[in-house]
Short mmCIF file of C-alpha atoms in Angstrom, two decimals:
data_model
loop_
_atom_site.label_atom_id
_atom_site.label_comp_id
_atom_site.label_asym_id
_atom_site.label_seq_id
_atom_site.Cartn_x
_atom_site.Cartn_y
_atom_site.Cartn_z
CA MET A 13 -232.92 -67.33 -119.36
CA ARG A 14 -235.89 -67.98 -117.09
CA HIS A 15 -233.72 -67.35 -114.04
CA TRP A 16 -232.53 -64.03 -115.52
CA LEU A 17 -236.10 -62.95 -116.30
CA GLY A 18 -237.08 -63.66 -112.69
CA SER A 19 -234.16 -61.67 -111.27
CA LEU A 20 -234.21 -58.01 -110.27
CA ALA A 21 -231.72 -57.14 -113.02
CA GLY A 22 -233.83 -58.86 -115.67
CA ARG A 23 -237.06 -57.25 -114.54
CA ILE A 24 -235.52 -53.77 -114.36
CA THR A 25 -234.06 -54.24 -117.85
CA LEU A 26 -237.41 -55.42 -119.23
CA VAL A 27 -239.29 -52.56 -117.59
CA ILE A 28 -236.87 -49.95 -118.91
CA ALA A 29 -236.93 -51.56 -122.38
CA GLY A 30 -240.74 -51.59 -122.37
CA VAL A 31 -241.00 -47.99 -121.23
CA ALA A 32 -238.38 -46.89 -123.76
CA THR A 33 -240.15 -48.75 -126.58
CA VAL A 34 -243.51 -47.18 -125.76
CA ALA A 35 -241.86 -43.76 -125.49
CA VAL A 36 -240.10 -44.19 -128.86
CA VAL A 37 -243.29 -45.35 -130.61
CA LEU A 38 -245.28 -42.44 -129.19
CA ALA A 39 -242.49 -40.02 -130.05
CA GLY A 40 -242.32 -41.43 -133.60
CA LEU A 41 -246.06 -41.07 -134.14
CA LEU A 42 -246.07 -37.53 -132.77
CA ALA A 43 -242.98 -36.63 -134.80
CA ALA A 44 -244.52 -37.99 -138.02
CA GLN A 45 -247.69 -36.01 -137.39
CA LEU A 46 -245.73 -32.84 -136.64
CA VAL A 47 -243.42 -33.23 -139.65
CA ASN A 48 -246.32 -33.86 -142.04
CA SER A 49 -248.38 -30.97 -140.72
CA THR A 50 -245.33 -28.69 -140.80
CA ALA A 51 -244.54 -29.74 -144.37
CA VAL A 52 -248.14 -28.99 -145.44
CA ASP A 53 -248.01 -25.60 -143.71
CA GLU A 54 -244.70 -24.73 -145.42
CA ALA A 55 -246.06 -25.84 -148.80
CA ARG A 56 -249.14 -23.70 -148.25
CA LYS A 57 -246.95 -20.69 -147.43
CA TYR A 58 -244.85 -21.29 -150.57
CA LEU A 59 -247.91 -21.58 -152.81
CA ALA A 60 -249.50 -18.51 -151.23
CA ALA A 61 -246.36 -16.46 -151.79
CA GLU A 62 -246.02 -17.63 -155.41
CA ALA A 63 -249.69 -17.02 -156.13
CA GLU A 64 -249.47 -13.56 -154.63
CA SER A 65 -246.42 -12.82 -156.78
CA LEU A 66 -248.02 -14.14 -159.96
CA SER A 67 -251.15 -12.07 -159.44
CA LYS A 68 -249.06 -8.92 -159.70
CA GLU A 69 -247.07 -9.81 -162.89
CA PRO A 70 -248.12 -10.18 -166.56
CA LEU A 71 -248.35 -13.86 -167.47
CA ALA A 72 -248.39 -13.83 -171.26
CA GLY A 73 -244.66 -13.64 -171.94
CA ASN A 74 -243.33 -16.17 -169.43
CA LEU A 75 -246.16 -18.65 -168.92
CA GLN A 76 -244.24 -21.70 -170.16
CA GLU A 77 -241.19 -20.83 -168.06
CA LEU A 78 -243.38 -20.29 -165.02
CA ARG A 79 -245.13 -23.62 -165.50
CA ALA A 80 -241.80 -25.45 -165.70
CA ASP A 81 -240.60 -23.79 -162.48
CA LEU A 82 -243.78 -24.66 -160.60
CA VAL A 83 -243.72 -28.28 -161.80
CA GLY A 84 -240.16 -28.48 -160.54
CA HIS A 85 -241.48 -27.57 -157.09
CA GLY A 86 -244.38 -30.04 -157.35
CA ALA A 87 -247.08 -27.40 -157.91
CA ARG A 88 -249.74 -27.19 -160.64
CA LEU A 89 -250.81 -23.94 -162.28
CA ALA A 90 -254.29 -23.01 -163.44
CA LEU A 91 -255.54 -19.76 -164.98
CA ILE A 92 -259.06 -18.42 -164.63
CA ARG A 93 -259.91 -16.22 -167.66
CA ALA A 94 -262.04 -13.15 -167.38
CA ASP A 95 -264.78 -14.97 -169.24
CA GLY A 96 -264.78 -17.81 -166.67
CA ARG A 97 -262.79 -20.36 -168.70
CA VAL A 98 -260.18 -22.36 -166.71
CA THR A 99 -256.94 -23.63 -168.30
CA GLY A 100 -253.81 -25.32 -166.99
CA ALA A 101 -252.79 -28.54 -165.17
CA GLY A 102 -254.47 -27.47 -161.97
CA ALA A 103 -257.85 -26.83 -163.58
CA ARG A 104 -259.21 -30.26 -162.57
CA PHE A 105 -258.91 -29.33 -158.90
CA LEU A 106 -261.16 -26.26 -159.20
CA ASP A 107 -264.85 -26.16 -158.51
CA ASP A 108 -267.40 -23.55 -159.49
CA ALA A 109 -267.44 -21.95 -156.03
CA THR A 110 -263.68 -21.33 -156.11
CA VAL A 111 -263.87 -19.88 -159.64
CA ALA A 112 -266.75 -17.61 -158.62
CA ASP A 113 -264.85 -16.36 -155.55
CA VAL A 114 -261.75 -15.56 -157.60
CA GLN A 115 -263.76 -13.75 -160.29
CA ALA A 116 -265.38 -11.78 -157.50
CA GLY A 117 -261.90 -10.59 -156.49
CA LYS A 118 -261.48 -12.83 -153.46
CA SER A 119 -258.33 -14.70 -152.44
CA VAL A 120 -258.89 -18.43 -151.72
CA SER A 121 -256.72 -20.57 -149.42
CA LYS A 122 -257.95 -24.07 -148.56
CA THR A 123 -257.45 -27.82 -148.76
CA VAL A 124 -259.81 -29.58 -151.15
CA ASP A 125 -260.42 -33.22 -152.01
CA GLY A 126 -258.82 -34.06 -155.33
CA PRO A 127 -259.57 -36.97 -157.60
CA GLN A 128 -257.17 -39.23 -155.66
CA ASN A 129 -256.12 -37.36 -152.52
CA PRO A 130 -256.45 -33.93 -150.90
CA VAL A 131 -254.60 -30.96 -152.37
CA VAL A 132 -253.52 -27.59 -151.06
CA LEU A 133 -255.04 -24.75 -153.12
CA GLU A 134 -254.05 -21.08 -153.23
CA ALA A 135 -255.88 -18.71 -155.62
CA ARG A 136 -255.42 -14.97 -156.17
CA PRO A 137 -257.48 -12.63 -158.42
CA LEU A 138 -255.80 -10.69 -161.28
CA GLY A 139 -256.25 -6.99 -161.79
CA ALA A 140 -257.44 -7.45 -165.39
CA GLY A 141 -260.01 -10.05 -164.39
CA GLY A 142 -259.79 -13.74 -163.77
CA GLY A 143 -257.14 -15.17 -161.51
CA VAL A 144 -254.18 -17.45 -160.93
CA VAL A 145 -254.45 -20.74 -159.04
CA LEU A 146 -251.65 -22.92 -157.58
CA VAL A 147 -252.36 -26.43 -156.26
CA GLN A 148 -250.20 -29.24 -154.86
CA PRO A 149 -251.24 -32.74 -153.70
CA VAL A 150 -250.75 -33.41 -150.01
CA SER A 151 -249.27 -36.84 -150.83
CA GLU A 152 -246.44 -35.19 -152.75
CA ILE A 153 -245.77 -32.84 -149.84
CA ARG A 154 -245.55 -35.78 -147.44
CA GLU A 155 -243.36 -37.69 -149.85
CA ALA A 156 -240.97 -34.77 -149.89
CA ALA A 157 -240.84 -34.91 -146.07
CA ALA A 158 -240.16 -38.68 -146.04
CA PRO A 159 -236.32 -38.39 -145.89
CA LEU A 160 -236.62 -36.25 -142.78
CA LEU A 161 -238.95 -38.81 -141.20
CA ARG A 162 -236.50 -41.61 -141.99
CA ARG A 163 -233.67 -39.71 -140.31
CA MET A 164 -235.88 -39.10 -137.28
CA LEU A 165 -236.79 -42.80 -137.14
CA ILE A 166 -233.11 -43.77 -137.20
CA ALA A 167 -232.45 -41.34 -134.34
CA LEU A 168 -235.33 -42.79 -132.33
CA VAL A 169 -234.09 -46.36 -132.87
CA VAL A 170 -230.62 -45.32 -131.71
CA CYS A 171 -232.20 -43.76 -128.60
CA LEU A 172 -234.15 -46.98 -127.97
CA VAL A 173 -231.02 -49.13 -128.17
CA PHE A 174 -229.17 -46.71 -125.92
CA SER A 175 -232.03 -46.80 -123.38
CA ILE A 176 -232.04 -50.59 -123.28
CA VAL A 177 -228.26 -50.74 -122.82
CA ALA A 178 -228.43 -48.05 -120.13
CA GLY A 179 -231.27 -49.95 -118.44
CA GLY A 180 -229.15 -53.08 -118.35
CA LEU A 181 -226.26 -51.17 -116.79
CA VAL A 182 -228.56 -49.54 -114.22
CA SER A 183 -230.06 -52.92 -113.34
CA GLN A 184 -226.59 -54.34 -112.77
CA TRP A 185 -225.68 -51.34 -110.63
CA LEU A 186 -228.76 -51.92 -108.49
CA SER A 187 -228.71 -55.71 -108.33
CA ARG A 188 -225.03 -56.46 -107.71
CA PRO A 189 -224.84 -54.90 -104.21
CA LEU A 190 -228.16 -56.59 -103.35
CA VAL A 191 -226.75 -59.96 -104.47
CA ARG A 192 -223.67 -59.40 -102.32
CA THR A 193 -225.85 -58.37 -99.38
CA ALA A 194 -228.04 -61.47 -99.80
CA ASP A 195 -224.93 -63.64 -99.84
CA SER A 196 -223.75 -62.02 -96.59
CA ALA A 197 -227.19 -62.62 -95.05
CA ARG A 198 -227.06 -66.30 -96.03
CA ARG A 199 -223.64 -66.62 -94.42
CA LEU A 200 -225.02 -65.06 -91.23
CA ALA A 201 -227.98 -67.44 -91.30
CA ALA A 202 -225.56 -70.35 -91.67
CA GLY A 203 -223.87 -69.35 -88.41
CA GLU A 204 -220.88 -67.39 -89.70
CA ARG A 205 -220.08 -64.19 -87.84
CA SER A 206 -217.98 -61.08 -88.53
CA VAL A 207 -219.15 -61.23 -92.14
CA ALA A 208 -217.85 -58.37 -94.25
CA VAL A 209 -220.76 -56.62 -95.99
CA ALA A 210 -219.44 -54.85 -99.08
CA ALA A 211 -220.74 -51.30 -99.37
CA GLY A 212 -222.07 -49.94 -102.64
CA GLY A 213 -225.20 -49.11 -104.60
CA PRO A 214 -227.84 -46.46 -103.93
CA ALA A 215 -228.64 -45.06 -100.50
CA GLU A 216 -231.45 -47.56 -99.82
CA VAL A 217 -229.19 -50.54 -100.53
CA ALA A 218 -226.45 -48.98 -98.40
CA ALA A 219 -228.98 -48.66 -95.56
CA VAL A 220 -229.79 -52.39 -95.85
CA GLN A 221 -226.08 -53.17 -95.81
CA GLY A 222 -225.61 -51.04 -92.70
CA ALA A 223 -228.52 -52.74 -90.98
CA LEU A 224 -227.09 -56.16 -91.83
CA GLY A 225 -223.73 -55.14 -90.41
CA ALA A 226 -225.44 -53.94 -87.23
CA LEU A 227 -227.31 -57.25 -87.04
CA ASP A 228 -224.02 -59.11 -87.34
CA THR A 229 -222.59 -57.10 -84.45
CA ALA A 230 -225.71 -57.61 -82.34
CA LEU A 231 -225.65 -61.37 -82.99
CA ARG A 232 -222.01 -61.60 -82.00
CA VAL A 233 -222.64 -59.68 -78.77
CA SER A 234 -225.78 -61.68 -77.94
CA GLU A 235 -224.19 -65.04 -78.67
CA GLY A 236 -221.12 -64.04 -76.69
CA ARG A 237 -223.31 -63.22 -73.71
CA GLN A 238 -225.14 -66.52 -74.11
CA ARG A 239 -221.87 -68.45 -74.16
CA GLU A 240 -220.67 -66.64 -71.06
CA PHE A 241 -224.00 -67.27 -69.36
CA LEU A 242 -224.01 -70.96 -70.24
CA LEU A 243 -220.43 -71.33 -69.06
CA SER A 244 -221.31 -69.60 -65.79
CA VAL A 245 -224.46 -71.67 -65.23
CA SER A 246 -222.73 -74.92 -66.16
CA HIS A 247 -219.97 -74.12 -63.68
CA GLU A 248 -222.49 -73.37 -60.95
CA MET A 249 -224.44 -76.54 -61.69
CA ARG A 250 -221.29 -78.65 -61.81
CA THR A 251 -220.41 -77.80 -58.19
CA PRO A 252 -223.57 -79.27 -56.56
CA LEU A 253 -223.56 -82.15 -59.04
CA THR A 254 -220.01 -83.01 -58.02
CA ALA A 255 -221.00 -82.92 -54.35
CA VAL A 256 -224.09 -85.06 -54.96
CA ARG A 257 -222.09 -87.57 -56.95
CA GLY A 258 -219.33 -87.72 -54.36
CA TYR A 259 -221.69 -88.29 -51.44
CA ALA A 260 -223.76 -90.78 -53.44
CA GLU A 261 -220.66 -92.79 -54.25
CA ALA A 262 -219.62 -92.67 -50.58
CA LEU A 263 -223.01 -94.00 -49.55
CA ALA A 264 -222.91 -96.66 -52.26
CA ASP A 265 -219.41 -97.81 -51.23
CA GLY A 266 -220.33 -97.85 -47.56
CA VAL A 267 -217.76 -95.20 -46.69
CA VAL A 268 -220.43 -93.18 -44.87
CA SER A 269 -222.50 -95.05 -42.33
CA GLY A 270 -224.07 -94.74 -38.97
CA PRO A 271 -224.64 -91.26 -37.57
CA ASP A 272 -222.87 -89.60 -40.56
CA VAL A 273 -225.65 -90.62 -42.92
CA ALA A 274 -228.02 -87.90 -41.64
CA GLY A 275 -225.47 -85.14 -42.31
CA VAL A 276 -224.78 -86.50 -45.76
CA GLY A 277 -228.52 -86.54 -46.43
CA ARG A 278 -228.87 -82.90 -45.42
CA THR A 279 -225.99 -81.98 -47.71
CA LEU A 280 -227.59 -83.84 -50.58
CA VAL A 281 -230.89 -82.02 -49.97
CA THR A 282 -229.11 -78.65 -49.93
CA GLU A 283 -227.24 -79.31 -53.15
CA THR A 284 -230.38 -80.69 -54.79
CA ASP A 285 -232.22 -77.49 -53.85
CA ARG A 286 -229.48 -75.44 -55.51
CA LEU A 287 -229.88 -77.45 -58.71
CA ASP A 288 -233.64 -77.11 -58.51
CA ARG A 289 -233.34 -73.35 -58.15
CA PHE A 290 -231.14 -73.15 -61.25
CA VAL A 291 -233.59 -75.19 -63.29
CA ARG A 292 -236.60 -73.19 -62.11
CA ASP A 293 -234.88 -69.89 -62.89
CA LEU A 294 -233.95 -71.07 -66.38
CA LEU A 295 -237.49 -72.25 -67.06
CA GLU A 296 -238.92 -68.95 -65.79
CA LEU A 297 -236.66 -66.97 -68.12
CA ALA A 298 -237.68 -69.16 -71.06
CA ARG A 299 -241.35 -68.59 -70.27
CA LEU A 300 -240.88 -64.81 -69.91
CA GLU A 301 -239.28 -64.58 -73.35
CA ALA A 302 -242.16 -66.48 -74.99
CA ASP A 303 -244.87 -64.45 -76.74
CA ASP A 304 -247.70 -66.38 -75.08
CA PHE A 305 -246.65 -65.60 -71.49
CA ARG A 306 -249.90 -64.66 -69.72
CA MET A 307 -250.47 -61.78 -67.32
CA ASP A 308 -253.73 -61.49 -65.35
CA LEU A 309 -253.87 -57.71 -64.89
CA GLN A 310 -256.48 -56.32 -62.51
CA LEU A 311 -256.95 -53.37 -60.18
CA LEU A 312 -255.98 -54.27 -56.60
CA ASP A 313 -254.48 -52.91 -53.37
CA ALA A 314 -250.77 -53.77 -53.15
CA ALA A 315 -250.55 -53.24 -49.37
CA PRO A 316 -251.82 -56.70 -48.27
CA LEU A 317 -249.61 -58.37 -50.86
CA LEU A 318 -246.52 -56.53 -49.60
CA LEU A 319 -247.41 -57.40 -46.02
CA GLU A 320 -247.62 -61.09 -46.90
CA SER A 321 -244.28 -61.01 -48.66
CA TRP A 322 -242.60 -59.18 -45.77
CA ALA A 323 -244.02 -61.62 -43.21
CA ALA A 324 -242.62 -64.55 -45.18
CA TRP A 325 -239.07 -63.15 -45.00
CA GLN A 326 -239.06 -62.14 -41.33
CA ALA A 327 -237.71 -65.52 -40.22
CA VAL A 328 -234.78 -65.20 -42.64
CA CYS A 329 -233.98 -61.71 -41.27
CA ALA A 330 -234.02 -62.99 -37.69
CA GLN A 331 -231.91 -66.03 -38.57
CA ARG A 332 -229.19 -63.94 -40.23
CA GLY A 333 -229.25 -61.07 -37.71
CA ILE A 334 -230.49 -58.56 -40.27
CA ILE A 335 -232.54 -55.54 -39.23
CA GLY A 336 -235.72 -55.60 -41.32
CA ARG A 337 -238.04 -52.62 -41.75
CA LEU A 338 -241.36 -52.25 -43.54
CA ASP A 339 -242.19 -48.72 -44.74
CA LEU A 340 -245.79 -48.43 -45.99
CA PRO A 341 -248.23 -45.49 -45.86
CA GLN A 342 -249.69 -45.11 -42.37
CA ALA A 343 -253.40 -45.37 -42.99
CA VAL A 344 -256.23 -47.52 -41.74
CA PRO A 345 -256.21 -50.07 -43.13
CA ILE A 346 -252.57 -49.99 -44.27
CA GLY A 347 -252.58 -48.35 -47.67
CA PRO A 348 -254.36 -48.30 -49.84
CA LEU A 349 -251.78 -48.71 -52.60
CA PRO A 350 -253.84 -49.02 -55.79
CA VAL A 351 -252.15 -50.69 -58.74
CA ARG A 352 -253.22 -52.43 -61.91
CA THR A 353 -251.12 -55.56 -62.03
CA ASP A 354 -250.93 -59.32 -61.70
CA GLY A 355 -250.73 -59.88 -57.94
CA GLN A 356 -248.88 -63.20 -58.19
CA ARG A 357 -246.24 -61.74 -60.52
CA LEU A 358 -245.79 -58.62 -58.36
CA ARG A 359 -245.26 -60.87 -55.33
CA GLN A 360 -242.71 -62.81 -57.36
CA VAL A 361 -240.80 -59.60 -58.16
CA VAL A 362 -240.81 -58.42 -54.52
CA ASP A 363 -239.73 -61.85 -53.22
CA GLY A 364 -236.89 -61.96 -55.73
CA LEU A 365 -235.63 -58.50 -54.79
CA LEU A 366 -235.88 -59.27 -51.05
CA GLU A 367 -233.99 -62.53 -51.53
CA ASN A 368 -231.27 -60.65 -53.38
CA ALA A 369 -231.10 -57.96 -50.64
CA LEU A 370 -230.94 -60.51 -47.80
CA ARG A 371 -228.15 -62.34 -49.57
CA ALA A 372 -226.11 -59.16 -49.98
CA ALA A 373 -226.69 -57.65 -46.50
CA PRO A 374 -224.31 -58.73 -43.69
CA ALA A 375 -225.43 -59.35 -40.09
CA GLY A 376 -226.47 -56.11 -38.38
CA ALA A 377 -227.26 -54.35 -41.66
CA ALA A 378 -230.73 -53.18 -42.67
CA VAL A 379 -233.11 -54.43 -45.34
CA VAL A 380 -236.09 -52.19 -46.13
CA LEU A 381 -239.28 -52.83 -48.09
CA ALA A 382 -241.05 -49.53 -48.85
CA ALA A 383 -243.98 -48.53 -51.03
CA ARG A 384 -245.88 -45.35 -51.85
CA SER A 385 -248.14 -43.84 -54.46
CA GLU A 386 -246.72 -41.16 -56.75
CA GLY A 387 -249.46 -39.69 -58.91
CA SER A 388 -250.63 -42.38 -61.28
CA ARG A 389 -247.92 -44.87 -60.34
CA LEU A 390 -247.10 -47.26 -57.50
CA VAL A 391 -243.48 -47.14 -56.35
CA VAL A 392 -241.99 -50.15 -54.54
CA GLU A 393 -238.45 -49.97 -53.12
CA VAL A 394 -236.20 -52.73 -51.78
CA ARG A 395 -233.10 -51.33 -50.05
CA ASP A 396 -230.23 -53.00 -48.21
CA GLY A 397 -227.16 -52.10 -46.22
CA GLY A 398 -224.81 -54.40 -48.11
CA PRO A 399 -221.69 -53.56 -50.12
CA GLY A 400 -223.81 -51.93 -52.80
CA LEU A 401 -223.32 -51.72 -56.54
CA SER A 402 -221.38 -49.24 -58.65
CA PRO A 403 -222.81 -47.14 -61.51
CA ASP A 404 -221.13 -49.57 -63.91
CA ASP A 405 -222.96 -52.42 -62.19
CA ALA A 406 -226.27 -50.61 -62.66
CA VAL A 407 -225.79 -50.67 -66.43
CA VAL A 408 -225.61 -54.49 -66.58
CA ALA A 409 -227.44 -55.43 -63.38
CA PHE A 410 -230.51 -56.83 -65.18
CA GLN A 411 -228.59 -58.81 -67.78
CA ARG A 412 -228.50 -62.54 -67.28
CA GLY A 413 -225.56 -63.58 -65.12
CA ALA A 414 -223.71 -60.24 -65.46
CA LEU A 415 -223.34 -59.50 -61.73
CA HIS A 416 -222.88 -63.19 -60.98
CA ALA A 417 -219.87 -63.34 -63.29
CA ARG A 418 -218.49 -60.04 -61.94
CA TYR A 419 -218.67 -60.83 -58.21
CA GLN A 420 -218.36 -64.61 -58.12
CA GLY A 421 -215.76 -65.46 -55.50
CA GLU A 422 -215.85 -61.95 -53.96
CA ARG A 423 -219.27 -61.96 -52.30
CA GLN A 424 -222.24 -64.26 -51.91
CA VAL A 425 -224.13 -64.52 -55.19
CA GLY A 426 -227.10 -66.48 -56.44
CA SER A 427 -227.76 -68.09 -59.78
CA GLY A 428 -227.31 -64.83 -61.66
CA LEU A 429 -230.85 -65.03 -63.06
CA GLY A 430 -232.99 -63.43 -60.33
CA LEU A 431 -232.57 -59.78 -61.33
CA SER A 432 -233.03 -60.65 -65.00
CA ILE A 433 -236.30 -62.42 -64.17
CA ALA A 434 -237.47 -59.46 -62.05
CA ALA A 435 -236.70 -56.98 -64.85
CA ARG A 436 -238.60 -59.00 -67.44
CA LEU A 437 -241.58 -59.45 -65.14
CA VAL A 438 -241.75 -55.72 -64.44
CA GLU A 439 -241.55 -55.00 -68.17
CA ARG A 440 -244.42 -57.43 -68.82
CA LEU A 441 -246.43 -55.68 -66.10
CA GLY A 442 -246.03 -52.38 -67.93
CA GLY A 443 -243.60 -50.85 -65.42
CA THR A 444 -239.94 -49.98 -65.01
CA ILE A 445 -237.18 -51.07 -62.66
CA SER A 446 -234.03 -49.13 -61.78
CA LEU A 447 -231.02 -49.40 -59.50
CA ASP A 448 -229.14 -46.75 -57.50
CA GLN A 449 -227.50 -46.15 -54.10
CA ALA A 450 -229.60 -46.74 -50.98
CA PRO A 451 -229.53 -44.45 -47.89
CA GLU A 452 -228.63 -47.56 -45.90
CA GLY A 453 -225.38 -47.79 -47.88
CA GLY A 454 -226.20 -50.67 -50.19
CA ALA A 455 -228.32 -51.04 -53.31
CA ARG A 456 -231.80 -49.65 -53.89
CA PHE A 457 -234.08 -51.31 -56.42
CA VAL A 458 -237.06 -49.16 -57.45
CA VAL A 459 -240.07 -50.65 -59.23
CA ARG A 460 -242.67 -48.30 -60.77
CA LEU A 461 -246.01 -49.70 -61.93
CA PRO A 462 -249.12 -47.98 -63.32
CA ALA A 463 -251.68 -47.40 -60.56
CA GLY A 464 -254.73 -47.76 -62.76
#
């Protein structure tokens, strides 16, 4: 019982029952008041009509018959003689003021306090002097209306019961789809996917069900991407680990010795660097997705920072036979290129994009680092003369491992995390990053950051 009272269905039922009870009580009180007042008004009209009729007819011949008829209707008759004497059953309800008004030829219509309870009084003067008076206790009028009140009370009780039953049905209609939706949510939280969310209920509940279904789909897509990413990364990490293990075993068994040891050592260093790069990229992504990742934003000139980055990659360009070109505004000093950013993070983005371009560009191709101011934004471009990327590639280029999985085995690829890291860094810096075709034939990455 306590569980039901704490449920949505129980609370809705109780609320509806409470509201219905209050409404029925108020309606009953108002109805009783209206019925009683209406009954008094109708009795007053009846007495007024009878008194008016009696004032125009002779009373001597049919007085006893008239009294019997009035008593049958609950009324009392009194006669005011021309000499001021009052006779009849209703005489005890008359006061001197009423008698004086009637003798003066006035009609009297009022409610007066009787010996036990109020009475309705109607008096009319007679043409020969004196007058006729009809009275009826209010209690008798209300007693006559009691059967009607009882019937109204029965109707109100029936309405109350119907309201409570209807409230219970409405509460079930509202709560059942919510219970099913909560069950589906618990199954999702437990790790189950492709959970069928039964539709039903009002529009708001249906909206929650639709949102839960969309969440299920999003979780399946996200977890699928994570599995693919982990499989890709584990495969990439397994290759250098296998090489390191093989060479380590060769050294331990004495298979490699003498002058071959130096070459094996260089191979081990290379493979260890690959593993280190994977680990660093994974850690960087984890940090970027944390809420407490700090950015030290300040207003600075991007030109010196871009010059430093370009100078650091010149040796790589020369080693691989790549034609490098720096395209910055020709001013003295170079720039300025005002931007509000974190200089270390901007350098990280530019270095990552240059590394990606140098990896994709073949010998003899061009790699360009360009920057310019466009209104209130700084625009940085990294272009290459490599094989380029298709429009379909541009849609998934900044997703973790998407291009790595697509082009692994076809062209030289990195860890598959660099572009994802660059995109998240740019987003944290308050900018945007996009990808399209470069004039040099390869890919063009465009970073736009607020200038101030």
